[in-house]
PDB file of C-alpha atoms in Angstrom:
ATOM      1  CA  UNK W 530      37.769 -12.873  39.733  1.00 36.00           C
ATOM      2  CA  UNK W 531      40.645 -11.503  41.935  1.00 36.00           C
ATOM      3  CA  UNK W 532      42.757 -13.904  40.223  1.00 36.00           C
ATOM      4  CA  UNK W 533      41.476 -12.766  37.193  1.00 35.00           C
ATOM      5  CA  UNK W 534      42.268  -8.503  37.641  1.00 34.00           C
ATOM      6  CA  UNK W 535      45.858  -9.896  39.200  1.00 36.00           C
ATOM      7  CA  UNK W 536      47.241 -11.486  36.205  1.00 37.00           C
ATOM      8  CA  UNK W 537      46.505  -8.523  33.982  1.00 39.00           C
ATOM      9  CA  UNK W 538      47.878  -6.349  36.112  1.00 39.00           C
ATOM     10  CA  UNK W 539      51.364  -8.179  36.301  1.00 40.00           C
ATOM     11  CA  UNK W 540      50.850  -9.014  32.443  1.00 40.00           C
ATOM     12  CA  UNK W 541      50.226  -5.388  31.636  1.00 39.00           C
ATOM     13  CA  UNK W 542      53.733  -4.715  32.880  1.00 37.00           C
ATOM     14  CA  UNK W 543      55.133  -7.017  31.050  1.00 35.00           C
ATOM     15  CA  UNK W 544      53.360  -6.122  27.685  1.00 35.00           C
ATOM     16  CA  UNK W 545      54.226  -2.434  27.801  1.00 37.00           C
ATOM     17  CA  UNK W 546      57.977  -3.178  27.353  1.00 39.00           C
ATOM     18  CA  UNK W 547      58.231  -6.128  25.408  1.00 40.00           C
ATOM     19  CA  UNK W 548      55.437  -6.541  23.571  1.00 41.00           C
ATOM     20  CA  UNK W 549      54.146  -3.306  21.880  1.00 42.00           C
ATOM     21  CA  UNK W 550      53.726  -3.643  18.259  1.00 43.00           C
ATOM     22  CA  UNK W 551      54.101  -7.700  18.169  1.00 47.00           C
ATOM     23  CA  UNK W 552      51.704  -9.421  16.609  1.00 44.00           C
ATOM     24  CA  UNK W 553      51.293 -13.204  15.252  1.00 44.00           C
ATOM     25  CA  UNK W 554      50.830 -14.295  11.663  1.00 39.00           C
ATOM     26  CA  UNK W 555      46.626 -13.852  12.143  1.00 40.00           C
ATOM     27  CA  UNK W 556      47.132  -9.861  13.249  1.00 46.00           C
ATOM     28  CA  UNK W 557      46.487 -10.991  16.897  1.00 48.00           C
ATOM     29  CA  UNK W 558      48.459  -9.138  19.781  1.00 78.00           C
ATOM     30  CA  UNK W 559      50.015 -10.814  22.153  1.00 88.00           C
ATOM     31  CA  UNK W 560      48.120 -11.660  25.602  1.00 84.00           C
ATOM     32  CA  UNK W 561      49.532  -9.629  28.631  1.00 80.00           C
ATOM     33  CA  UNK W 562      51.390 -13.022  30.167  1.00 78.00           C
ATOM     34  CA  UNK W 563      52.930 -13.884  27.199  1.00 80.00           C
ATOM     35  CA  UNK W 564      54.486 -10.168  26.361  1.00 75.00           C
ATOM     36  CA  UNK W 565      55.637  -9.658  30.152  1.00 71.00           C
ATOM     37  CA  UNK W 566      57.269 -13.037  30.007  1.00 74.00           C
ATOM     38  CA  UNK W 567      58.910 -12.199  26.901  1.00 74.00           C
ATOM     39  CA  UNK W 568      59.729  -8.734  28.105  1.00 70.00           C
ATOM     40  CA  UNK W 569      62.927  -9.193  30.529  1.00 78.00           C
ATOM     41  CA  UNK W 570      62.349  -6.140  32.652  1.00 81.00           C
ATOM     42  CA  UNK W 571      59.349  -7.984  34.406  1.00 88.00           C
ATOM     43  CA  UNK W 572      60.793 -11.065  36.168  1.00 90.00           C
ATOM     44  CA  UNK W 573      59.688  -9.828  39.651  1.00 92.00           C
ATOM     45  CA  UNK W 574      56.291  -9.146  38.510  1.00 91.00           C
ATOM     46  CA  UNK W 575      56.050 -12.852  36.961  1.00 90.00           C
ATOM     47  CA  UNK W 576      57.175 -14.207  39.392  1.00 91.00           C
ATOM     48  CA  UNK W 577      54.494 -12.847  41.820  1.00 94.00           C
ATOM     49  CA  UNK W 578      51.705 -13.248  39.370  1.00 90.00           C
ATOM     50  CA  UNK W 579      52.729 -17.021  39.158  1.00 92.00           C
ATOM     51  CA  UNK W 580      53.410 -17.422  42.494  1.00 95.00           C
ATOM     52  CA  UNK W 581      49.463 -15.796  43.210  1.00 95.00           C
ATOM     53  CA  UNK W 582      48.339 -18.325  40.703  1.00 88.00           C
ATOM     54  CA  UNK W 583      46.944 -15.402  38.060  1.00 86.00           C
ATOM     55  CA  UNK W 584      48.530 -16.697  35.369  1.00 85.00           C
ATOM     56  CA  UNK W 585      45.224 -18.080  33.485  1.00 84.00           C
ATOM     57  CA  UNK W 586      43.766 -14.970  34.755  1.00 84.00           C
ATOM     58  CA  UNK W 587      46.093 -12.831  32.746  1.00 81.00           C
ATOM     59  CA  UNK W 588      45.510 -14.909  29.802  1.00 85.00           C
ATOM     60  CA  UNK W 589      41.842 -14.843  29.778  1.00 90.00           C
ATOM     61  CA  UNK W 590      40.143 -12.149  27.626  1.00 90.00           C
ATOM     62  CA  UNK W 591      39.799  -9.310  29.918  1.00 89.00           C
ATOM     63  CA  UNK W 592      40.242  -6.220  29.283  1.00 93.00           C
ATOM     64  CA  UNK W 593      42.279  -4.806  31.745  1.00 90.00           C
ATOM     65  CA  UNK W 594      44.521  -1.741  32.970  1.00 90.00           C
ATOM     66  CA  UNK W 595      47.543  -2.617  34.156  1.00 90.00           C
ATOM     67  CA  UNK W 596      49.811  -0.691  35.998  1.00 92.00           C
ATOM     68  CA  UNK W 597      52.832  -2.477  36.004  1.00 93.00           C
ATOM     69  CA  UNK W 598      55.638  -1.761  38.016  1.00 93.00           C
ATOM     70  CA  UNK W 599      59.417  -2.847  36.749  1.00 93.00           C
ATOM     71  CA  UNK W 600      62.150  -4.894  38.875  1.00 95.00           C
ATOM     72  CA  UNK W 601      63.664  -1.416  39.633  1.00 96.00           C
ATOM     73  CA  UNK W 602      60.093  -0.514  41.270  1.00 97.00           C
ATOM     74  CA  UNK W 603      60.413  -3.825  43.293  1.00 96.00           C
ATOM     75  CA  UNK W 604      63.687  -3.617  43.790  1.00 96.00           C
ATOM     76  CA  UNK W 605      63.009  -0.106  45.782  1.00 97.00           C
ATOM     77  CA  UNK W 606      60.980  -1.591  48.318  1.00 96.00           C
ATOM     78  CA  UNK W 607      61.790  -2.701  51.972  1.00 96.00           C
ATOM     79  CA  UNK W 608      64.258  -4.920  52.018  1.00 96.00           C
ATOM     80  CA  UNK W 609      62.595  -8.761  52.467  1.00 95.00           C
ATOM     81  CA  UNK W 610      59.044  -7.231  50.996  1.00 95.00           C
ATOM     82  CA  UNK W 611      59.207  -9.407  47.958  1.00 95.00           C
ATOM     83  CA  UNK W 612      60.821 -12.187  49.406  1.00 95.00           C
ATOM     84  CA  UNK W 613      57.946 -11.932  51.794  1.00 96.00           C
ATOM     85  CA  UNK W 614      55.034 -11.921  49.453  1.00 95.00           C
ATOM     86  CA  UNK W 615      56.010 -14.309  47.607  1.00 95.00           C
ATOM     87  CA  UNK W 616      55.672 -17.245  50.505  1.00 96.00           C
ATOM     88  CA  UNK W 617      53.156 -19.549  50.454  1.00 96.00           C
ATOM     89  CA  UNK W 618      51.775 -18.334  53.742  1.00 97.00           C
ATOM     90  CA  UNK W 619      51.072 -14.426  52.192  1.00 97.00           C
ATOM     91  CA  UNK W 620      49.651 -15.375  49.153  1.00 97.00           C
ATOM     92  CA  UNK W 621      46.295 -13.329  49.753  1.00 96.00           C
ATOM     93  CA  UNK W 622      48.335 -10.657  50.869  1.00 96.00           C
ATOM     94  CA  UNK W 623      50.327 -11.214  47.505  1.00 96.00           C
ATOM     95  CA  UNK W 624      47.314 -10.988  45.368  1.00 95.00           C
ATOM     96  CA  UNK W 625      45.604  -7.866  47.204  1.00 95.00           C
ATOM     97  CA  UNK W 626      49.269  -6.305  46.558  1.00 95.00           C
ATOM     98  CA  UNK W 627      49.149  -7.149  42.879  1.00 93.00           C
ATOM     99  CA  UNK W 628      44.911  -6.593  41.881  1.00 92.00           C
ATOM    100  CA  UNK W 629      45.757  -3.139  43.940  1.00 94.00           C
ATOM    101  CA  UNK W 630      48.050  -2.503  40.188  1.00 93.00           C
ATOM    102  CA  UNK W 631      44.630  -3.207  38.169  1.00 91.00           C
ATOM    103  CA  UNK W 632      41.318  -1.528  36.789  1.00 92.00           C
ATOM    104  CA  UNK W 633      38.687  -3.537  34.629  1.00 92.00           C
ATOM    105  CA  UNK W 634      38.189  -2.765  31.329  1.00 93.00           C
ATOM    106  CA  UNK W 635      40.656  -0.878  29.085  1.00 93.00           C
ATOM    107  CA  UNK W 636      41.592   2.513  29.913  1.00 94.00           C
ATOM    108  CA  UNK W 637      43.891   4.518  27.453  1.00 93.00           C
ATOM    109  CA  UNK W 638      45.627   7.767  28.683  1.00 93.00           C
ATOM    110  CA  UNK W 639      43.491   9.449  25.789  1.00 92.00           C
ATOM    111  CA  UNK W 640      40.670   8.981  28.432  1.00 93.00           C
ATOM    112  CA  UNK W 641      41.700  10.406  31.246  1.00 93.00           C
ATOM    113  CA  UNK W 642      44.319  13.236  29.855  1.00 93.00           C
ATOM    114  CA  UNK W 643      43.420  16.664  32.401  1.00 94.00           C
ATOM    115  CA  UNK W 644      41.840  14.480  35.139  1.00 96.00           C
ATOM    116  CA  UNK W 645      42.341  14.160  38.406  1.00 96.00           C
ATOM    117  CA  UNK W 646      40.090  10.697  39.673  1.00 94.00           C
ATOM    118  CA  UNK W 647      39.966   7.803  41.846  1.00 96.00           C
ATOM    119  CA  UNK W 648      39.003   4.895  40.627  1.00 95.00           C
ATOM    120  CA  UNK W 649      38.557   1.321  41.710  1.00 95.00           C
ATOM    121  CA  UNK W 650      40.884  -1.437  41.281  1.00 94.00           C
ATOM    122  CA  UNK W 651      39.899  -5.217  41.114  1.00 91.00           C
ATOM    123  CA  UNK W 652      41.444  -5.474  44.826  1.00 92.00           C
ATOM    124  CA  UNK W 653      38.217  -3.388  45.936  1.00 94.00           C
ATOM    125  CA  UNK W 654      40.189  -0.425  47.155  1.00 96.00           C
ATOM    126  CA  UNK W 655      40.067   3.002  45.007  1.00 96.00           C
ATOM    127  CA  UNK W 656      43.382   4.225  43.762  1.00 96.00           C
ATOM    128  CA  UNK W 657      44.186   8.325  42.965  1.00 96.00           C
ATOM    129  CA  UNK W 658      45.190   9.177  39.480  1.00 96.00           C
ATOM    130  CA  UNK W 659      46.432  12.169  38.391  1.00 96.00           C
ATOM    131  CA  UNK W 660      46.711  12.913  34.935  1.00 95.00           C
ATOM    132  CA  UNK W 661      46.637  16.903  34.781  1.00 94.00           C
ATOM    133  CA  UNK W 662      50.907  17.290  34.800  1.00 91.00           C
ATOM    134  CA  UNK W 663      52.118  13.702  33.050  1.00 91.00           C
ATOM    135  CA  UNK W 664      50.292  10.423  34.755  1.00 94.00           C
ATOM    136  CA  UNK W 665      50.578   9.319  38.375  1.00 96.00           C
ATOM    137  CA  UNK W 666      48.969   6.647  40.452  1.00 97.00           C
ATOM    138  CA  UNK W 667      49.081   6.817  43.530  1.00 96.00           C
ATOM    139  CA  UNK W 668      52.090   8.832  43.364  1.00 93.00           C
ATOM    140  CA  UNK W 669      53.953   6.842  41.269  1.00 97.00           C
ATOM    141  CA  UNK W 670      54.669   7.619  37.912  1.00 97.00           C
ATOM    142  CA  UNK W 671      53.446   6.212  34.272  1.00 96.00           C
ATOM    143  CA  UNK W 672      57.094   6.059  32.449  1.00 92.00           C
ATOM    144  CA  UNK W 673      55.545   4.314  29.115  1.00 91.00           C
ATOM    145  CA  UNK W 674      51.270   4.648  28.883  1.00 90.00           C
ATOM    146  CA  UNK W 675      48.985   2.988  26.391  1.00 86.00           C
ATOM    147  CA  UNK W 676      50.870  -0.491  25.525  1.00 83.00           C
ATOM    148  CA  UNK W 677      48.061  -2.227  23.839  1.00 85.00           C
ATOM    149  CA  UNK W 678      47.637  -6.150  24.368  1.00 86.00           C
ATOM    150  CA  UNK W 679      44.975  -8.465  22.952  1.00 92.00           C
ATOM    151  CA  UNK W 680      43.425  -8.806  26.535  1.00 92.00           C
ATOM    152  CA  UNK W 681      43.625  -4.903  28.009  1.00 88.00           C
ATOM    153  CA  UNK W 682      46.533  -2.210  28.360  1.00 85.00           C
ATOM    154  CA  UNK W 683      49.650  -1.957  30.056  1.00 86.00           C
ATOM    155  CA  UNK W 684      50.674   1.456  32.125  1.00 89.00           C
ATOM    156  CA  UNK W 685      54.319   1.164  33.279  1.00 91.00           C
ATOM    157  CA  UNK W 686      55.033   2.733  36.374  1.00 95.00           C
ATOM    158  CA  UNK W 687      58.192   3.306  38.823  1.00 96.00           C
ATOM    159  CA  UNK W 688      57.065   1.788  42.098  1.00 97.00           C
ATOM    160  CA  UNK W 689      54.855  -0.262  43.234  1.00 97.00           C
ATOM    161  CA  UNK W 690      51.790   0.899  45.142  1.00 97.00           C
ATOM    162  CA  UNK W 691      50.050  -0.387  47.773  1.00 94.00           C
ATOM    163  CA  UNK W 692      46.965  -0.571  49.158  1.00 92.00           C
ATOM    164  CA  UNK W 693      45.954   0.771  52.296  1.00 80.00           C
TER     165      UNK W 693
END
């Protein structure tokens, strides 16, 4: 089930960028893994989301909110975080990290515009969002909102958050 929140978190990410508006021959979006993968802006997030082994997760039928945080967001961090997380040996820590970025079920900014909330997030934790002056989580901020996939929506956000 962890597994399961994880992947459409790093999906999400992924989907918001590349895959908004793409659709197949049948009018059927594109899952969250397959639009991050496709996205180019989400290779960190991939990575950990394959690494966690949340790829079928993220491919299964969801829904979920995503908060997805770029390379840049990554790339902000500590230097040796994500090299770090992504060993063998962290893997649980990995996926707490990554289900921390993800809510079940599909929520739109339309739904929480003028609220102030925490919620919880698939890692079991609650996270703060603010949506009464733009959209932040957890003090990060939602740069592109309500990127629609067949399997949940993607939030992208400038950092990465992380759970207490």
């Amino acid at each position: 089930m962890i597994r399961r929140y994880f992947l459409g978190l790093a999906g999400g990410a992924a989907l918001a960028v590349a895959g908004a508006g793409q659709s197949f021959a049948d009018g059927h979006s594109l899952d969250i893994v397959d639009t991050a993968a496709g996205a180019g802006t989400f290779g960190t997030l991939i990575a950990a989301v394959e690494a966690a082994d949340l790829v079928d997760t993220l491919k299964s039928d969801g829904p979920f909110t995503v908060f997805a945080p770029t390379d840049e967001a990554f790339a902000a961090l500590p230097e040796g975080t994500v090299e770090g997380l992504l060993k063998p040996e962290n893997k649980d820590q990995l996926i707490a990290v990554l289900t921390y970025h993800v809510l079940p079920g599909k929520v739109m900014s339309g739904d929480i515009a003028g609220k102030a909330l925490s919620v919880a997030t698939v890692q079991g934790s609650e996270v703060s969002v603010d949506a009464t002056d733009g959209v932040k989580i957890d003090g990060a901020n939602v740069v592109t909102a309500d990127i629609e996939a067949s399997n949940g929506v993607i939030h992208v956000i400038d950092a990465v958050i992380l759970p207490n």
